PDB file of C-alpha atoms and ligand atoms in Angstrom:
ATOM      1  CA  LYS P   6      71.018  69.597  92.707  1.00 69.00           C
ATOM      2  CA  ARG P   7      71.727  71.819  95.335  1.00 77.00           C
ATOM      3  CA  LYS P   8      73.852  69.257  96.936  1.00 85.00           C
ATOM      4  CA  ARG P   9      75.799  68.436  93.618  1.00 86.00           C
ATOM      5  CA  GLU P  10      76.759  71.988  93.347  1.00 86.00           C
ATOM      6  CA  ASP P  11      78.019  72.163  96.715  1.00 88.00           C
ATOM      7  CA  GLU P  12      80.245  69.126  96.076  1.00 89.00           C
ATOM      8  CA  ASP P  13      81.503  70.669  92.820  1.00 91.00           C
ATOM      9  CA  LEU P  14      82.384  74.135  94.647  1.00 95.00           C
ATOM     10  CA  ASP P  15      83.943  72.094  97.469  1.00 94.00           C
ATOM     11  CA  SER P  16      86.296  70.361  95.069  1.00 95.00           C
ATOM     12  CA  LEU P  17      86.822  73.421  93.236  1.00 96.00           C
ATOM     13  CA  ASN P  18      88.090  74.892  96.408  1.00 96.00           C
ATOM     14  CA  GLN P  19      89.913  72.218  97.364  1.00 96.00           C
ATOM     15  CA  ARG P  20      92.000  72.233  94.042  1.00 96.00           C
ATOM     16  CA  VAL P  21      92.819  76.415  94.259  1.00 96.00           C
ATOM     17  CA  GLN P  22      94.051  75.478  97.563  1.00 95.00           C
ATOM     18  CA  ASP P  23      96.426  72.875  95.904  1.00 94.00           C
ATOM     19  CA  ILE P  24      97.918  74.931  93.482  1.00 95.00           C
ATOM     20  CA  ASN P  25     101.473  74.948  94.005  1.00 91.00           C
ATOM     21  CA  VAL P  26     102.660  78.819  93.121  1.00 87.00           C
ATOM     22  CA  LYS P  27     106.185  77.521  93.283  1.00 84.00           C
ATOM     23  CA  GLU P  28     106.494  74.586  90.923  1.00 80.00           C
ATOM     24  CA  ILE P  29     103.810  73.798  88.862  1.00 80.00           C
ATOM     25  CA  GLU P  30     103.281  75.741  85.756  1.00 88.00           C
ATOM     26  CA  TYR P  31     100.212  75.854  83.968  1.00 94.00           C
ATOM     27  CA  GLU P  32     100.464  76.017  80.366  1.00 96.00           C
ATOM     28  CA  THR P  33      96.565  75.695  79.486  1.00 97.00           C
ATOM     29  CA  PHE P  34      93.558  77.153  80.990  1.00 98.00           C
ATOM     30  CA  ALA P  35      92.179  73.383  80.814  1.00 97.00           C
ATOM     31  CA  SER P  36      94.720  72.462  83.512  1.00 96.00           C
ATOM     32  CA  LEU P  37      93.760  75.053  85.881  1.00 97.00           C
ATOM     33  CA  PRO P  38      91.486  74.858  88.479  1.00 97.00           C
ATOM     34  CA  LEU P  39      88.675  77.177  86.840  1.00 98.00           C
ATOM     35  CA  SER P  40      84.915  77.103  87.433  1.00 97.00           C
ATOM     36  CA  GLN P  41      82.885  75.614  84.654  1.00 97.00           C
ATOM     37  CA  PRO P  42      81.396  78.864  83.494  1.00 97.00           C
ATOM     38  CA  THR P  43      84.966  80.527  83.379  1.00 98.00           C
ATOM     39  CA  ALA P  44      86.338  77.298  81.526  1.00 98.00           C
ATOM     40  CA  ASP P  45      83.273  77.618  79.055  1.00 98.00           C
ATOM     41  CA  GLY P  46      83.474  81.255  78.380  1.00 98.00           C
ATOM     42  CA  LEU P  47      87.304  81.164  77.668  1.00 98.00           C
ATOM     43  CA  HIS P  48      86.637  77.879  75.294  1.00 98.00           C
ATOM     44  CA  ALA P  49      83.799  79.629  73.396  1.00 98.00           C
ATOM     45  CA  SER P  50      86.266  83.076  73.091  1.00 98.00           C
ATOM     46  CA  HIS P  51      88.908  80.419  71.602  1.00 98.00           C
ATOM     47  CA  PHE P  52      91.319  81.191  74.462  1.00 98.00           C
ATOM     48  CA  LYS P  53      93.626  78.064  75.223  1.00 98.00           C
ATOM     49  CA  THR P  54      97.063  78.745  76.327  1.00 98.00           C
ATOM     50  CA  LEU P  55      98.461  81.076  79.071  1.00 98.00           C
ATOM     51  CA  THR P  56     100.577  83.974  78.041  1.00 97.00           C
ATOM     52  CA  ASP P  57     103.788  84.546  80.514  1.00 96.00           C
ATOM     53  CA  ILE P  58     102.424  87.047  82.745  1.00 97.00           C
ATOM     54  CA  GLN P  59      99.151  84.925  82.989  1.00 97.00           C
ATOM     55  CA  LYS P  60     101.092  81.927  83.687  1.00 96.00           C
ATOM     56  CA  LYS P  61     102.781  83.910  86.699  1.00 96.00           C
ATOM     57  CA  ALA P  62      99.610  85.868  87.822  1.00 97.00           C
ATOM     58  CA  ILE P  63      97.044  83.958  87.712  1.00 98.00           C
ATOM     59  CA  PRO P  64      97.740  80.758  89.987  1.00 97.00           C
ATOM     60  CA  LEU P  65      98.711  83.592  92.757  1.00 97.00           C
ATOM     61  CA  THR P  66      95.383  85.550  92.332  1.00 98.00           C
ATOM     62  CA  LEU P  67      93.451  82.761  92.408  1.00 98.00           C
ATOM     63  CA  LYS P  68      94.753  81.941  95.767  1.00 97.00           C
ATOM     64  CA  GLY P  69      93.686  85.414  97.021  1.00 97.00           C
ATOM     65  CA  THR P  70      97.537  86.986  96.798  1.00 98.00           C
ATOM     66  CA  ASP P  71      97.608  90.791  95.963  1.00 98.00           C
ATOM     67  CA  ILE P  72     100.097  91.100  93.223  1.00 98.00           C
ATOM     68  CA  LEU P  73     102.181  93.845  91.379  1.00 97.00           C
ATOM     69  CA  GLY P  74     102.206  92.564  87.686  1.00 97.00           C
ATOM     70  CA  ALA P  75     104.254  94.209  85.334  1.00 96.00           C
ATOM     71  CA  ALA P  76     104.307  93.142  81.559  1.00 96.00           C
ATOM     72  CA  LYS P  77     104.540  95.126  78.474  1.00 95.00           C
ATOM     73  CA  THR P  78     101.475  96.263  76.246  1.00 95.00           C
ATOM     74  CA  GLY P  79      99.986  93.313  74.536  1.00 96.00           C
ATOM     75  CA  SER P  80     101.046  90.724  76.895  1.00 97.00           C
ATOM     76  CA  GLY P  81      97.535  89.878  78.008  1.00 98.00           C
ATOM     77  CA  LYS P  82      97.398  91.566  81.597  1.00 98.00           C
ATOM     78  CA  THR P  83      93.558  91.783  80.961  1.00 98.00           C
ATOM     79  CA  LEU P  84      93.016  88.033  81.196  1.00 98.00           C
ATOM     80  CA  ALA P  85      95.380  87.983  84.253  1.00 98.00           C
ATOM     81  CA  PHE P  86      92.997  90.085  86.342  1.00 98.00           C
ATOM     82  CA  LEU P  87      89.137  89.443  84.844  1.00 98.00           C
ATOM     83  CA  ILE P  88      89.923  85.429  85.314  1.00 98.00           C
ATOM     84  CA  PRO P  89      90.706  85.502  89.137  1.00 98.00           C
ATOM     85  CA  VAL P  90      88.126  88.355  89.665  1.00 98.00           C
ATOM     86  CA  LEU P  91      85.347  85.939  88.152  1.00 98.00           C
ATOM     87  CA  GLU P  92      86.719  82.816  90.041  1.00 98.00           C
ATOM     88  CA  ASN P  93      86.835  84.444  93.273  1.00 98.00           C
ATOM     89  CA  LEU P  94      83.639  85.565  93.068  1.00 98.00           C
ATOM     90  CA  TYR P  95      82.120  82.671  92.077  1.00 98.00           C
ATOM     91  CA  ARG P  96      83.963  80.663  94.739  1.00 97.00           C
ATOM     92  CA  ARG P  97      82.239  82.667  97.326  1.00 97.00           C
ATOM     93  CA  ARG P  98      78.956  82.164  95.777  1.00 96.00           C
ATOM     94  CA  TRP P  99      78.769  86.072  94.914  1.00 97.00           C
ATOM     95  CA  THR P 100      75.134  86.699  93.288  1.00 95.00           C
ATOM     96  CA  GLU P 101      73.403  89.876  92.069  1.00 91.00           C
ATOM     97  CA  LEU P 102      72.085  89.840  95.652  1.00 92.00           C
ATOM     98  CA  ASP P 103      75.329  90.892  97.312  1.00 95.00           C
ATOM     99  CA  GLY P 104      76.352  93.926  95.549  1.00 94.00           C
ATOM    100  CA  LEU P 105      79.556  95.220  94.818  1.00 96.00           C
ATOM    101  CA  GLY P 106      82.161  92.385  94.255  1.00 98.00           C
ATOM    102  CA  ALA P 107      85.107  93.864  92.163  1.00 98.00           C
ATOM    103  CA  LEU P 108      85.995  97.402  91.066  1.00 98.00           C
ATOM    104  CA  ILE P 109      88.249  97.440  88.105  1.00 98.00           C
ATOM    105  CA  LEU P 110      89.876 101.053  87.656  1.00 98.00           C
ATOM    106  CA  SER P 111      91.139 102.062  84.034  1.00 98.00           C
ATOM    107  CA  PRO P 112      92.802 105.192  83.190  1.00 97.00           C
ATOM    108  CA  THR P 113      90.769 105.883  80.042  1.00 96.00           C
ATOM    109  CA  ARG P 114      87.148 105.498  78.852  1.00 96.00           C
ATOM    110  CA  GLU P 115      88.445 103.678  75.818  1.00 97.00           C
ATOM    111  CA  LEU P 116      90.407 101.018  77.520  1.00 97.00           C
ATOM    112  CA  ALA P 117      87.624 100.522  80.163  1.00 98.00           C
ATOM    113  CA  ILE P 118      85.462  99.669  77.292  1.00 98.00           C
ATOM    114  CA  GLN P 119      87.892  97.244  75.986  1.00 98.00           C
ATOM    115  CA  ILE P 120      88.140  95.443  79.366  1.00 98.00           C
ATOM    116  CA  PHE P 121      84.189  95.246  79.579  1.00 98.00           C
ATOM    117  CA  GLU P 122      84.062  93.819  76.154  1.00 98.00           C
ATOM    118  CA  VAL P 123      86.414  90.964  77.206  1.00 98.00           C
ATOM    119  CA  LEU P 124      84.470  90.401  80.291  1.00 98.00           C
ATOM    120  CA  ARG P 125      81.736  90.074  78.678  1.00 98.00           C
ATOM    121  CA  LYS P 126      82.847  87.481  76.216  1.00 98.00           C
ATOM    122  CA  ILE P 127      84.750  85.282  78.876  1.00 98.00           C
ATOM    123  CA  GLY P 128      81.921  86.116  81.591  1.00 98.00           C
ATOM    124  CA  ARG P 129      79.112  85.190  79.299  1.00 98.00           C
ATOM    125  CA  TYR P 130      78.147  82.270  80.971  1.00 98.00           C
ATOM    126  CA  HIS P 131      78.588  83.600  84.781  1.00 98.00           C
ATOM    127  CA  THR P 132      75.057  85.161  86.187  1.00 96.00           C
ATOM    128  CA  PHE P 133      77.252  88.243  87.507  1.00 97.00           C
ATOM    129  CA  SER P 134      75.806  91.858  86.770  1.00 97.00           C
ATOM    130  CA  ALA P 135      78.717  94.262  85.333  1.00 97.00           C
ATOM    131  CA  GLY P 136      78.418  97.648  84.571  1.00 95.00           C
ATOM    132  CA  LEU P 137      80.671 100.852  82.872  1.00 95.00           C
ATOM    133  CA  VAL P 138      81.122 103.821  84.719  1.00 95.00           C
ATOM    134  CA  ILE P 139      82.646 106.087  82.310  1.00 94.00           C
ATOM    135  CA  GLY P 140      80.625 109.179  82.334  1.00 87.00           C
ATOM    136  CA  GLY P 141      79.220 110.240  79.079  1.00 83.00           C
ATOM    137  CA  LYS P 142      75.795 109.399  80.462  1.00 81.00           C
ATOM    138  CA  SER P 143      74.136 111.471  83.249  1.00 87.00           C
ATOM    139  CA  LEU P 144      74.820 110.831  86.827  1.00 87.00           C
ATOM    140  CA  GLN P 145      71.598 109.860  87.627  1.00 89.00           C
ATOM    141  CA  GLU P 146      71.305 107.212  85.034  1.00 86.00           C
ATOM    142  CA  GLU P 147      74.586 105.692  86.166  1.00 88.00           C
ATOM    143  CA  ARG P 148      73.608 105.979  89.745  1.00 87.00           C
ATOM    144  CA  GLU P 149      70.481 103.802  89.200  1.00 82.00           C
ATOM    145  CA  ARG P 150      72.318 100.762  87.651  1.00 85.00           C
ATOM    146  CA  LEU P 151      75.227 101.334  90.030  1.00 87.00           C
ATOM    147  CA  GLY P 152      73.553  99.571  93.303  1.00 82.00           C
ATOM    148  CA  ARG P 153      72.991  96.325  91.254  1.00 87.00           C
ATOM    149  CA  MET P 154      76.344  95.764  90.167  1.00 95.00           C
ATOM    150  CA  ASN P 155      78.723  92.925  90.939  1.00 97.00           C
ATOM    151  CA  ILE P 156      81.401  93.924  88.886  1.00 98.00           C
ATOM    152  CA  LEU P 157      82.056  97.604  87.835  1.00 97.00           C
ATOM    153  CA  VAL P 158      84.813  98.775  85.286  1.00 98.00           C
ATOM    154  CA  CYS P 159      85.332 102.515  85.419  1.00 97.00           C
ATOM    155  CA  THR P 160      87.499 105.355  85.180  1.00 97.00           C
ATOM    156  CA  PRO P 161      88.936 107.184  88.343  1.00 96.00           C
ATOM    157  CA  GLY P 162      87.362 110.342  88.152  1.00 94.00           C
ATOM    158  CA  ARG P 163      83.673 109.081  87.416  1.00 94.00           C
ATOM    159  CA  MET P 164      83.957 106.454  90.227  1.00 94.00           C
ATOM    160  CA  LEU P 165      85.082 109.012  92.651  1.00 94.00           C
ATOM    161  CA  GLN P 166      82.273 111.255  91.767  1.00 93.00           C
ATOM    162  CA  HIS P 167      79.802 108.780  92.660  1.00 93.00           C
ATOM    163  CA  MET P 168      81.354 107.715  96.000  1.00 92.00           C
ATOM    164  CA  ASP P 169      81.273 110.927  96.875  1.00 91.00           C
ATOM    165  CA  GLN P 170      77.768 111.982  95.409  1.00 91.00           C
ATOM    166  CA  THR P 171      75.595 108.847  95.443  1.00 85.00           C
ATOM    167  CA  ALA P 172      74.411 108.270  98.825  1.00 83.00           C
ATOM    168  CA  ALA P 173      72.981 104.684  97.777  1.00 80.00           C
ATOM    169  CA  PHE P 174      76.465 103.308  96.735  1.00 86.00           C
ATOM    170  CA  GLU P 175      77.808 100.967  98.914  1.00 89.00           C
ATOM    171  CA  THR P 176      81.464  99.866  98.786  1.00 93.00           C
ATOM    172  CA  ASP P 177      81.808  97.956 101.898  1.00 94.00           C
ATOM    173  CA  THR P 178      80.833  94.472 100.117  1.00 96.00           C
ATOM    174  CA  LEU P 179      83.869  95.070  97.891  1.00 97.00           C
ATOM    175  CA  GLN P 180      86.384  91.732  97.692  1.00 98.00           C
ATOM    176  CA  MET P 181      88.699  92.567  94.838  1.00 98.00           C
ATOM    177  CA  LEU P 182      90.274  95.819  93.441  1.00 98.00           C
ATOM    178  CA  VAL P 183      91.791  96.134  90.014  1.00 98.00           C
ATOM    179  CA  LEU P 184      94.031  99.048  88.874  1.00 98.00           C
ATOM    180  CA  ASP P 185      94.937  98.570  85.404  1.00 98.00           C
ATOM    181  CA  GLU P 186      97.651 100.582  83.399  1.00 97.00           C
ATOM    182  CA  ALA P 187      98.763 102.180  86.878  1.00 97.00           C
ATOM    183  CA  ASP P 188     101.627 103.612  85.201  1.00 96.00           C
ATOM    184  CA  ARG P 189      99.284 105.733  82.836  1.00 97.00           C
ATOM    185  CA  ILE P 190      96.543 106.375  85.974  1.00 96.00           C
ATOM    186  CA  MET P 191      99.709 107.811  87.693  1.00 96.00           C
ATOM    187  CA  ASP P 192     100.863 109.842  84.853  1.00 95.00           C
ATOM    188  CA  MET P 193      97.391 111.085  83.786  1.00 96.00           C
ATOM    189  CA  GLY P 194      97.381 112.940  87.397  1.00 95.00           C
ATOM    190  CA  PHE P 195      94.955 110.506  88.870  1.00 96.00           C
ATOM    191  CA  GLN P 196      97.073 110.005  92.003  1.00 95.00           C
ATOM    192  CA  SER P 197      94.847 111.611  94.311  1.00 95.00           C
ATOM    193  CA  THR P 198      91.828 110.654  92.858  1.00 96.00           C
ATOM    194  CA  VAL P 199      92.783 106.829  93.230  1.00 96.00           C
ATOM    195  CA  ASP P 200      94.228 107.398  96.769  1.00 95.00           C
ATOM    196  CA  ALA P 201      90.569 109.051  97.660  1.00 95.00           C
ATOM    197  CA  ILE P 202      88.884 105.801  96.007  1.00 96.00           C
ATOM    198  CA  VAL P 203      91.215 103.613  97.931  1.00 96.00           C
ATOM    199  CA  GLU P 204      89.812 105.432 101.154  1.00 94.00           C
ATOM    200  CA  HIS P 205      86.425 104.476 100.474  1.00 93.00           C
ATOM    201  CA  LEU P 206      87.149 100.798 100.108  1.00 96.00           C
ATOM    202  CA  PRO P 207      87.311  98.120 102.731  1.00 96.00           C
ATOM    203  CA  LYS P 208      90.988  97.278 104.081  1.00 96.00           C
ATOM    204  CA  GLU P 209      90.041  93.552 104.034  1.00 97.00           C
ATOM    205  CA  ARG P 210      90.320  93.028 100.027  1.00 98.00           C
ATOM    206  CA  GLN P 211      92.318  91.536  97.358  1.00 98.00           C
ATOM    207  CA  THR P 212      94.244  94.076  95.130  1.00 98.00           C
ATOM    208  CA  LEU P 213      95.800  93.396  91.669  1.00 98.00           C
ATOM    209  CA  LEU P 214      97.771  96.216  90.174  1.00 98.00           C
ATOM    210  CA  PHE P 215      98.799  95.996  86.667  1.00 98.00           C
ATOM    211  CA  SER P 216     101.260  98.332  84.688  1.00 97.00           C
ATOM    212  CA  ALA P 217     103.265  98.077  81.742  1.00 96.00           C
ATOM    213  CA  THR P 218     106.216  99.659  83.180  1.00 93.00           C
ATOM    214  CA  GLN P 219     107.668  99.769  86.743  1.00 91.00           C
ATOM    215  CA  THR P 220     107.845 103.642  87.590  1.00 92.00           C
ATOM    216  CA  LYS P 221     108.517 104.929  91.337  1.00 93.00           C
ATOM    217  CA  LYS P 222     104.737 106.469  91.227  1.00 94.00           C
ATOM    218  CA  VAL P 223     103.586 102.560  90.740  1.00 95.00           C
ATOM    219  CA  SER P 224     105.774 101.291  93.482  1.00 93.00           C
ATOM    220  CA  ASP P 225     104.471 104.072  95.635  1.00 92.00           C
ATOM    221  CA  LEU P 226     100.835 103.387  94.674  1.00 93.00           C
ATOM    222  CA  ALA P 227     101.728  99.763  95.323  1.00 94.00           C
ATOM    223  CA  ARG P 228     102.932 100.583  98.973  1.00 90.00           C
ATOM    224  CA  LEU P 229      99.775 102.500  99.486  1.00 89.00           C
ATOM    225  CA  SER P 230      97.043  99.884  98.251  1.00 94.00           C
ATOM    226  CA  LEU P 231      98.614  96.304  98.382  1.00 97.00           C
ATOM    227  CA  ARG P 232      99.142  94.077 101.243  1.00 96.00           C
ATOM    228  CA  ASP P 233     102.121  91.664 101.325  1.00 96.00           C
ATOM    229  CA  PRO P 234     102.242  91.744  97.511  1.00 96.00           C
ATOM    230  CA  GLU P 235     103.730  89.423  94.928  1.00 96.00           C
ATOM    231  CA  TYR P 236     105.872  91.103  92.338  1.00 95.00           C
ATOM    232  CA  VAL P 237     105.492  89.485  89.006  1.00 95.00           C
ATOM    233  CA  SER P 238     106.928  90.625  85.815  1.00 94.00           C
ATOM    234  CA  VAL P 239     107.682  89.579  82.122  1.00 93.00           C
ATOM    235  CA  HIS P 240     110.756  91.062  80.595  1.00 81.00           C
ATOM    236  CA  GLU P 241     111.154  90.439  76.835  1.00 68.00           C
ATOM    237  CA  ALA P 242     113.665  87.624  76.003  1.00 57.00           C
ATOM    238  CA  ALA P 243     116.949  88.853  74.546  1.00 49.00           C
TER     239      ALA P 243
HETATM  240  P1  ADP Y  10      97.786  94.000  77.675  1.00 75.67           P
HETATM  241  O1  ADP Y  10      96.473  94.352  78.721  1.00 75.67           O
HETATM  242  O2  ADP Y  10      98.493  93.077  78.527  1.00 75.67           O
HETATM  243  O3  ADP Y  10      98.028  95.249  76.955  1.00 75.67           O
HETATM  244  P2  ADP Y  10      95.649  92.687  76.592  1.00 75.67           P
HETATM  245  O4  ADP Y  10      95.118  91.843  77.714  1.00 75.67           O
HETATM  246  O5  ADP Y  10      95.026  93.668  76.018  1.00 75.67           O
HETATM  247  O6  ADP Y  10      97.115  92.756  76.720  1.00 75.67           O
HETATM  248  O7  ADP Y  10      95.969  91.234  75.396  1.00 75.67           O
HETATM  249  C1  ADP Y  10      96.354  91.581  74.218  1.00 75.67           C
HETATM  250  C2  ADP Y  10      95.872  90.622  73.065  1.00 75.67           C
HETATM  251  O8  ADP Y  10      96.280  89.258  73.221  1.00 75.67           O
HETATM  252  C3  ADP Y  10      94.560  90.705  73.213  1.00 75.67           C
HETATM  253  O9  ADP Y  10      94.048  90.615  71.476  1.00 75.67           O
HETATM  254  C4  ADP Y  10      93.852  89.427  73.632  1.00 75.67           C
HETATM  255  O10 ADP Y  10      92.852  88.816  73.173  1.00 75.67           O
HETATM  256  C5  ADP Y  10      95.002  88.198  73.279  1.00 75.67           C
HETATM  257  N1  ADP Y  10      95.521  87.265  74.280  1.00 75.67           N
HETATM  258  C6  ADP Y  10      95.276  87.648  75.621  1.00 75.67           C
HETATM  259  N2  ADP Y  10      95.373  86.499  76.394  1.00 75.67           N
HETATM  260  C7  ADP Y  10      95.400  85.390  75.646  1.00 75.67           C
HETATM  261  C8  ADP Y  10      95.695  84.046  75.488  1.00 75.67           C
HETATM  262  N3  ADP Y  10      95.791  83.384  76.579  1.00 75.67           N
HETATM  263  N4  ADP Y  10      95.904  83.266  74.407  1.00 75.67           N
HETATM  264  C9  ADP Y  10      95.686  84.015  73.019  1.00 75.67           C
HETATM  265  N5  ADP Y  10      95.610  85.426  73.136  1.00 75.67           N
HETATM  266  C10 ADP Y  10      95.536  85.994  74.144  1.00 75.67           C
HETATM  267 MG1   MG Y  11      95.850  96.239  79.104  1.00 75.67          MG
END
């Protein structure tokens, strides 16, 4: 069984490497090089064709590129970062024992909960552990679960509180950082909080930054947190 899995993963890695981000347009999730658990999760959630921002962002992010993705509310940005999070950890054979693999920052508790629900839906056939860190529970209660999580969805203030106060919270295994609704994160005054969080994280990582609007504050944040990023944006047809 092991050998078969190795071969499957090798062939998936090869197909991701072969993605041509310049020419090929992936219209359907079935045409993308995705793992079976993700493909099954998308199918079970009735997602078939990619939205425009997903078409532009997912091929790049699967290959490990940092991106700044801008597209209006409702354009499907959540899957544009959740799919690469699941896939890039899966292809690294990430397991419960490997610690924190991805951190997703969202400006509000409500939005964090929405992201978490989508993650549970499309990630249902994966074995990753995932948690919400948005306050509302005691710090101690959250703290006990933190160390066992592979993927965390959190609000900036609560995350920084744990980084500062939870001694056993290890972030040096982190592979991916996602900043969702970066414009709102900035508008809500979280700039220094996000800067401090990024300070705690390994420099060697992939960062995905998504925003509904392109503002000066967002490009400042991008400059600080992204490395050789691709800028992808979707404009409304006139
Ligand atoms: P955004 O974060 O850009 O505001 P969301 O990720 O919340 O957008 O998605 C908006 C809506 O579009 C959600 O109801 C989501 O389920 C739906 N959606 C996202 N991607 C697809 C897709 N590829 N096919 C069909 N519906 C989708
Ligand atoms: Mg969103």
